[in-house]
Amino acid sequence: MSSVLNTVLCSRLSRFSNANNNNNHLRVPTHSVSTPPTLSFNRRRLTVRAADTDTNEVKSKAPDKAPAGGGSSFNQLLGIKGAAQETNIWKIRLQLTKPVTWPPLVWGVVCGAAASGNFHWNLEDVAKSVLCMIMSGPCLTGYTQTLNDWYDREIDAINEPYRPIPSGAISENEVISQIWLLLLGGLGIAGILDVWAGHDTPTVFYLALGGSLLSYIYSAPPLKLKQNGWIGNFALGASYISLPWWAGQALFGTLTPDIIVLTLLYSIAGLGIAIVNDFKSIEGDKALGLQSLPVAFGAETAKWICVGAIDITQLSVAGYLLGAGKPYYALALLALIVPQVVFQFQYFLKDPVKYDVKYQASAQPFLVLGLLVTALATSH
């Protein structure tokens, strides 16, 4: 149920890698794909050549192959930077789905199931939840990530020519077939879950379909939401927080308007998390005309927008829980906000480029635990 979310997340990881390895971090605009993907089983290798830029002939100095010294096979399987070159087609297919981005969606399903108040630790409910996690993670997040790599293939040919698609390690038809199979697989599982849950209205299927559409317009022209800092980052946050939560809650209970509003509010915190990944890409985004928030407002202002979105959102949710007569849950959430603020001042606000990874590793576990606290509060 991706999230985009995060397509996104790995699109951000790709840009993160580019900033570390290439100080210029300059990329050229991609050309829109004028026709939708179609299935064909003629095995044809695709090597993408980057289009010439029409703005000041900006060129990248990215290497023609993976950096010397090889890479990590583990990173290759997770779909993150520092991956080893691979020839096994199934490992390449897995790499395109970016398994490192699946856990937040799985956690969202857990929160939704907890919020429903109807999850029981029996074989049937556990099986339902696991199938919902497979739909949200490997299938629909995998679809999102593969789709994002497809539409970024010309940019990657400049910045990371050793990635699977621009290097020709996987053929055009193999990529397109993977996109369709993951999409149809995820939608099929959603339909099965609706039948299993006895839904008169196929709520889980509609959520899966809506999330898949959001993933498409996030990555693909002409809308390509990720070009806009506000809209793209909020779509990413909603994909990671709201959509999987809704799926888990709809599967075991009833998705109510107040939960929809509450999770969309929490998605503003997701927007803040997404901004963290924009600081490494400021120069490249400027060159490409992408209006990320650090580009639009400057790094100094953007870092305060980032922490403000994260902290004010959680404080608002704590206030909501207090007003709803659940003071212990509100206090628990406040206790989880405190260490996040400490790490913001210790790392992120000092230097959002240097300490972004350390900040996220330190602070985000407390944020996701706060999500579970909120879910448990709404279930009672």
Coordinates of C-alpha atoms in Angstrom, one line a residue:
M1 CA 0.0 0.0 0.0
S2 CA 2.7 2.3 -0.7
S3 CA 3.2 4.2 -0.4
V4 CA 4.6 6.1 -2.7
L5 CA 6.0 7.0 0.7
N6 CA 7.7 6.4 -0.5
T7 CA 8.6 5.6 -3.6
V8 CA 9.7 7.3 -2.8
L9 CA 12.0 6.7 -0.1
C10 CA 14.4 5.0 -2.4
S11 CA 14.1 7.8 -4.9
R12 CA 15.3 9.9 -1.9
L13 CA 18.0 7.3 -1.2
S14 CA 19.2 7.5 -4.8
R15 CA 19.5 11.3 -4.4
F16 CA 21.2 10.8 -1.1
S17 CA 23.8 8.6 -2.7
N18 CA 24.3 11.1 -5.5
A19 CA 25.0 13.9 -3.1
N20 CA 27.6 11.9 -1.3
N21 CA 29.4 10.6 -4.3
N22 CA 29.2 13.7 -6.6
N23 CA 29.4 17.2 -5.2
N24 CA 27.8 18.6 -8.3
H25 CA 24.8 16.3 -7.9
L26 CA 23.4 17.6 -11.2
R27 CA 20.8 15.7 -13.2
V28 CA 19.0 16.5 -16.4
P29 CA 15.3 16.5 -17.0
T30 CA 13.7 13.3 -18.1
H31 CA 11.5 13.0 -21.1
S32 CA 7.9 11.9 -20.5
V33 CA 6.9 8.4 -21.6
S34 CA 4.1 9.1 -24.0
T35 CA 2.5 5.7 -24.0
P36 CA 1.6 3.6 -21.0
P37 CA 3.6 0.4 -20.3
T38 CA 2.5 -2.6 -22.3
L39 CA 3.4 -6.3 -21.8
S40 CA 5.7 -7.9 -24.3
F41 CA 7.9 -10.9 -23.8
N42 CA 10.5 -10.3 -26.4
R43 CA 13.7 -10.2 -24.4
R44 CA 15.4 -7.0 -25.4
R45 CA 18.1 -5.3 -23.3
L46 CA 17.7 -1.7 -22.5
T47 CA 20.6 0.7 -22.2
V48 CA 19.4 4.2 -21.6
R49 CA 21.4 7.2 -22.8
A50 CA 20.8 10.4 -21.0
A51 CA 19.2 13.2 -23.0
D52 CA 21.1 16.3 -23.6
T53 CA 20.1 19.1 -21.3
D54 CA 18.8 22.4 -22.9
T55 CA 19.9 24.5 -19.9
N56 CA 23.6 25.5 -19.8
E57 CA 24.7 22.0 -20.9
V58 CA 24.9 20.7 -17.4
K59 CA 26.8 17.5 -17.2
S60 CA 27.5 15.0 -14.5
K61 CA 30.8 13.3 -13.7
A62 CA 29.2 10.1 -12.3
P63 CA 31.3 7.0 -13.0
D64 CA 30.5 4.7 -15.8
K65 CA 30.4 1.7 -13.5
A66 CA 30.0 0.9 -9.9
P67 CA 32.8 2.3 -7.7
A68 CA 35.9 0.3 -7.4
G69 CA 36.1 -2.2 -4.6
G70 CA 32.8 -3.8 -5.4
G71 CA 29.7 -3.4 -3.3
S72 CA 27.7 -5.2 -0.7
S73 CA 25.5 -8.2 -1.7
F74 CA 23.3 -7.4 1.3
N75 CA 22.8 -3.8 0.1
Q76 CA 22.0 -5.2 -3.3
L77 CA 19.2 -7.3 -1.9
L78 CA 17.8 -4.4 0.1
G79 CA 17.9 -2.1 -2.9
I80 CA 20.1 0.6 -1.3
K81 CA 23.3 2.4 -2.2
G82 CA 26.6 0.6 -2.1
A83 CA 25.0 -2.5 -3.8
A84 CA 27.2 -5.1 -5.6
Q85 CA 26.7 -5.6 -9.3
E86 CA 24.5 -8.6 -9.9
T87 CA 23.7 -10.8 -12.9
N88 CA 21.1 -13.0 -11.3
I89 CA 17.8 -11.8 -12.7
W90 CA 15.7 -12.6 -9.6
K91 CA 18.1 -10.7 -7.4
I92 CA 17.9 -7.8 -9.7
R93 CA 14.1 -7.9 -9.7
L94 CA 14.2 -7.9 -5.9
Q95 CA 16.6 -5.0 -5.9
L96 CA 14.1 -2.9 -7.9
T97 CA 11.4 -3.5 -5.3
K98 CA 13.6 -1.9 -2.6
P99 CA 12.9 -4.2 0.4
V100 CA 14.4 -1.6 2.7
T101 CA 11.2 0.5 2.2
W102 CA 8.7 -2.3 3.2
P103 CA 8.9 -2.1 7.0
P104 CA 7.1 1.2 7.5
L105 CA 4.1 -0.1 5.5
V106 CA 4.1 -3.3 7.5
W107 CA 4.1 -1.3 10.7
G108 CA 1.2 0.8 9.4
V109 CA -0.9 -2.3 8.9
V110 CA 0.0 -3.3 12.5
C111 CA -1.2 0.1 13.8
G112 CA -4.4 -0.1 11.8
A113 CA -5.1 -3.6 13.1
A114 CA -4.5 -2.4 16.7
A115 CA -6.7 0.7 16.2
S116 CA -9.6 -1.5 15.0
G117 CA -9.9 -3.1 18.4
N118 CA -11.0 -6.3 16.7
F119 CA -7.7 -8.1 16.1
H120 CA -7.3 -11.3 18.0
W121 CA -4.3 -13.5 18.4
N122 CA -5.7 -16.5 16.5
L123 CA -4.5 -18.2 13.3
E124 CA -7.1 -16.6 11.1
D125 CA -6.5 -13.0 12.1
V126 CA -2.7 -13.5 12.0
A127 CA -3.0 -14.9 8.5
K128 CA -5.2 -12.0 7.4
S129 CA -2.7 -9.5 8.8
V130 CA 0.3 -11.2 7.1
L131 CA -1.5 -11.2 3.8
C132 CA -2.3 -7.5 4.2
M133 CA 1.4 -6.9 4.9
I134 CA 2.4 -8.8 1.8
M135 CA 0.0 -6.6 -0.2
S136 CA 1.3 -3.4 1.3
G137 CA 5.0 -4.2 1.3
P138 CA 6.4 -6.6 -1.4
C139 CA 3.5 -6.1 -3.9
L140 CA 2.4 -2.5 -3.9
T141 CA 5.5 -0.9 -2.4
G142 CA 7.5 -3.0 -4.8
Y143 CA 5.3 -1.8 -7.7
T144 CA 5.8 1.8 -6.6
Q145 CA 9.6 1.5 -6.4
T146 CA 10.0 -0.3 -9.7
L147 CA 7.7 2.3 -11.3
N148 CA 9.8 5.1 -9.9
D149 CA 13.0 3.6 -11.1
W150 CA 11.5 3.3 -14.6
Y151 CA 10.5 6.9 -14.8
D152 CA 13.9 8.0 -13.4
R153 CA 15.9 5.8 -15.8
E154 CA 17.3 8.7 -17.9
I155 CA 18.3 10.7 -14.8
D156 CA 19.9 7.5 -13.4
A157 CA 21.8 7.0 -16.6
I158 CA 23.6 10.3 -15.7
N159 CA 24.0 9.9 -12.0
E160 CA 24.0 6.2 -11.4
P161 CA 24.6 4.4 -14.7
Y162 CA 25.3 1.2 -12.9
R163 CA 21.8 0.8 -11.6
P164 CA 19.8 -2.1 -13.0
I165 CA 17.7 -0.3 -15.6
P166 CA 20.2 2.2 -17.2
S167 CA 23.0 -0.4 -17.1
G168 CA 21.0 -2.9 -19.1
A169 CA 21.2 -5.5 -16.4
I170 CA 17.4 -6.0 -16.8
S171 CA 15.5 -5.6 -20.1
E172 CA 12.8 -3.1 -20.8
N173 CA 10.2 -5.8 -21.1
E174 CA 11.2 -7.4 -17.9
V175 CA 10.8 -4.1 -16.0
I176 CA 7.4 -3.4 -17.5
S177 CA 6.1 -6.9 -16.8
Q178 CA 7.3 -6.6 -13.2
I179 CA 5.4 -3.4 -12.8
W180 CA 2.2 -4.9 -14.0
L181 CA 2.6 -8.2 -12.1
L182 CA 3.2 -6.5 -8.8
L183 CA 0.3 -4.1 -9.3
L184 CA -2.2 -6.8 -10.3
G185 CA -0.9 -9.1 -7.6
G186 CA -1.4 -6.4 -4.9
L187 CA -4.9 -5.5 -6.2
G188 CA -5.8 -9.2 -6.4
I189 CA -4.7 -9.8 -2.8
A190 CA -6.8 -6.7 -1.8
G191 CA -9.9 -8.3 -3.4
I192 CA -9.2 -11.6 -1.6
L193 CA -8.9 -9.7 1.8
D194 CA -12.3 -8.0 1.2
V195 CA -14.0 -11.4 0.5
W196 CA -12.3 -13.0 3.5
A197 CA -13.4 -10.1 5.8
G198 CA -17.0 -10.4 4.4
H199 CA -17.1 -6.8 3.2
D200 CA -20.1 -5.7 1.3
T201 CA -18.1 -2.8 -0.1
P202 CA -14.6 -3.7 -1.2
T203 CA -12.9 -1.2 1.0
V204 CA -9.4 -2.7 1.0
F205 CA -9.5 -3.0 -2.8
Y206 CA -10.5 0.7 -3.2
L207 CA -7.6 1.7 -0.8
A208 CA -5.1 -0.4 -2.8
L209 CA -6.4 1.1 -6.1
G210 CA -6.2 4.6 -4.7
G211 CA -2.7 4.1 -3.3
S212 CA -1.5 2.7 -6.6
L213 CA -2.9 5.7 -8.5
L214 CA -1.1 8.0 -6.0
S215 CA 2.1 6.1 -6.6
Y216 CA 1.7 6.6 -10.4
I217 CA 1.1 10.3 -10.3
Y218 CA 3.9 10.7 -7.8
S219 CA 6.5 9.3 -10.2
A220 CA 5.1 9.8 -13.7
P221 CA 4.6 12.9 -15.9
P222 CA 2.7 15.0 -16.4
L223 CA 1.8 15.5 -12.7
K224 CA 4.9 14.0 -11.2
L225 CA 4.0 15.2 -7.7
K226 CA 7.5 14.7 -6.3
Q227 CA 8.6 17.8 -8.3
N228 CA 6.7 19.9 -5.7
G229 CA 8.1 20.0 -2.2
W230 CA 4.8 20.4 -0.3
I231 CA 2.6 18.1 -2.4
G232 CA 5.1 15.4 -3.0
N233 CA 6.3 15.1 0.6
F234 CA 2.8 15.1 1.9
A235 CA 1.9 12.3 -0.6
L236 CA 4.9 10.4 0.7
G237 CA 3.9 10.9 4.3
A238 CA 0.4 9.7 3.6
S239 CA 1.6 6.7 1.8
Y240 CA 3.7 5.6 4.7
I241 CA 1.3 6.4 7.5
S242 CA -2.3 6.8 6.4
L243 CA -2.8 4.2 3.7
P244 CA -1.4 1.1 5.4
W245 CA -3.2 2.1 8.7
W246 CA -6.5 2.4 6.8
A247 CA -6.0 -1.0 5.2
G248 CA -5.3 -2.7 8.5
Q249 CA -8.2 -1.0 10.2
A250 CA -10.7 -1.7 7.4
L251 CA -9.7 -5.3 7.3
F252 CA -10.5 -5.9 11.0
G253 CA -13.0 -3.2 11.8
T254 CA -14.5 0.0 10.4
L255 CA -12.6 2.9 9.0
T256 CA -14.3 6.0 10.5
P257 CA -14.0 9.6 9.5
D258 CA -12.3 10.6 12.8
I259 CA -9.5 8.0 12.1
I260 CA -9.1 9.3 8.6
V261 CA -8.7 12.9 9.8
L262 CA -6.3 11.8 12.6
T263 CA -4.0 9.8 10.3
L264 CA -4.0 12.5 7.7
L265 CA -2.9 14.9 10.4
Y266 CA -0.2 12.4 11.4
S267 CA 0.9 12.4 7.7
I268 CA 2.1 16.0 8.2
A269 CA 4.8 14.5 10.4
G270 CA 5.6 12.2 7.5
L271 CA 6.0 15.3 5.4
G272 CA 8.6 16.5 7.8
I273 CA 10.4 13.2 7.7
A274 CA 10.5 13.4 3.9
I275 CA 12.0 16.9 4.0
V276 CA 15.0 15.5 5.9
N277 CA 16.1 13.7 2.7
D278 CA 15.9 16.9 0.6
F279 CA 18.9 18.6 2.1
K280 CA 21.5 16.4 0.3
S281 CA 20.0 17.3 -3.1
I282 CA 19.8 21.1 -2.9
E283 CA 22.2 21.9 -5.8
G284 CA 20.9 19.2 -8.1
D285 CA 17.3 20.2 -7.4
K286 CA 18.1 23.8 -8.2
A287 CA 19.7 22.8 -11.5
L288 CA 16.6 20.8 -12.4
G289 CA 14.1 23.4 -11.3
L290 CA 12.7 21.1 -8.6
Q291 CA 11.0 23.0 -5.8
S292 CA 12.0 21.0 -2.8
L293 CA 11.5 23.0 0.4
P294 CA 15.2 23.6 1.1
V295 CA 15.4 25.1 -2.4
A296 CA 12.2 27.1 -2.1
F297 CA 12.9 28.5 1.4
G298 CA 16.6 28.0 1.9
A299 CA 18.2 25.4 4.2
E300 CA 18.0 27.4 7.4
T301 CA 14.2 28.0 7.1
A302 CA 13.5 24.5 5.7
K303 CA 15.1 22.7 8.7
W304 CA 12.7 24.5 11.1
I305 CA 9.8 23.8 8.8
C306 CA 10.9 20.1 9.0
V307 CA 11.1 19.8 12.8
G308 CA 8.0 22.0 13.2
A309 CA 5.9 19.7 11.1
I310 CA 7.1 16.6 13.0
D311 CA 6.8 18.1 16.5
I312 CA 3.6 20.2 16.2
T313 CA 1.8 17.3 14.6
Q314 CA 2.6 15.0 17.4
L315 CA 1.8 17.6 20.0
S316 CA -1.6 18.2 18.3
V317 CA -2.3 14.4 18.4
A318 CA -1.4 14.3 22.1
G319 CA -3.8 17.2 22.7
Y320 CA -6.5 15.3 20.8
L321 CA -6.0 12.3 23.0
L322 CA -6.1 14.4 26.1
G323 CA -9.3 16.0 25.0
A324 CA -10.8 12.6 24.2
G325 CA -10.4 11.6 27.8
K326 CA -7.3 9.4 27.4
P327 CA -4.6 11.2 29.5
Y328 CA -2.3 8.2 30.0
Y329 CA -2.0 7.7 26.2
A330 CA -1.4 11.5 25.8
L331 CA 1.3 11.4 28.4
A332 CA 2.9 8.4 26.8
L333 CA 3.0 10.2 23.4
L334 CA 4.5 13.3 25.0
A335 CA 7.2 11.1 26.6
L336 CA 8.1 9.8 23.1
I337 CA 8.2 13.3 21.7
V338 CA 10.9 14.5 24.2
P339 CA 13.8 12.4 22.9
Q340 CA 12.9 13.4 19.3
V341 CA 13.3 17.0 20.2
V342 CA 16.6 16.3 21.9
F343 CA 18.0 14.5 18.8
Q344 CA 16.8 17.4 16.6
F345 CA 18.9 19.9 18.5
Q346 CA 21.8 17.4 19.0
Y347 CA 22.0 16.5 15.3
F348 CA 19.6 17.8 12.7
L349 CA 19.4 21.5 13.6
K350 CA 23.2 21.7 13.8
D351 CA 23.8 20.3 10.3
P352 CA 20.9 18.7 8.4
V353 CA 23.3 17.5 5.7
K354 CA 26.0 16.0 7.9
Y355 CA 23.8 14.4 10.5
D356 CA 20.6 13.5 8.6
V357 CA 21.2 9.7 8.8
K358 CA 22.2 9.8 12.4
Y359 CA 19.2 11.9 13.3
Q360 CA 16.8 9.6 11.6
A361 CA 18.3 6.5 13.1
S362 CA 18.0 8.1 16.6
A363 CA 14.7 9.9 16.5
Q364 CA 12.4 7.9 14.2
P365 CA 12.0 4.8 16.4
F366 CA 10.3 7.1 18.9
L367 CA 8.0 8.5 16.3
V368 CA 6.8 5.1 15.1
L369 CA 6.2 4.0 18.7
G370 CA 4.1 7.1 19.0
L371 CA 2.0 5.9 16.1
L372 CA 1.3 2.6 17.9
V373 CA 0.4 4.4 21.1
T374 CA -2.1 6.5 19.2
A375 CA -3.5 3.4 17.5
L376 CA -4.0 1.7 20.8
A377 CA -5.6 4.8 22.3
T378 CA -8.2 5.0 19.5
S379 CA -9.0 1.3 19.9
H380 CA -10.4 1.8 23.4

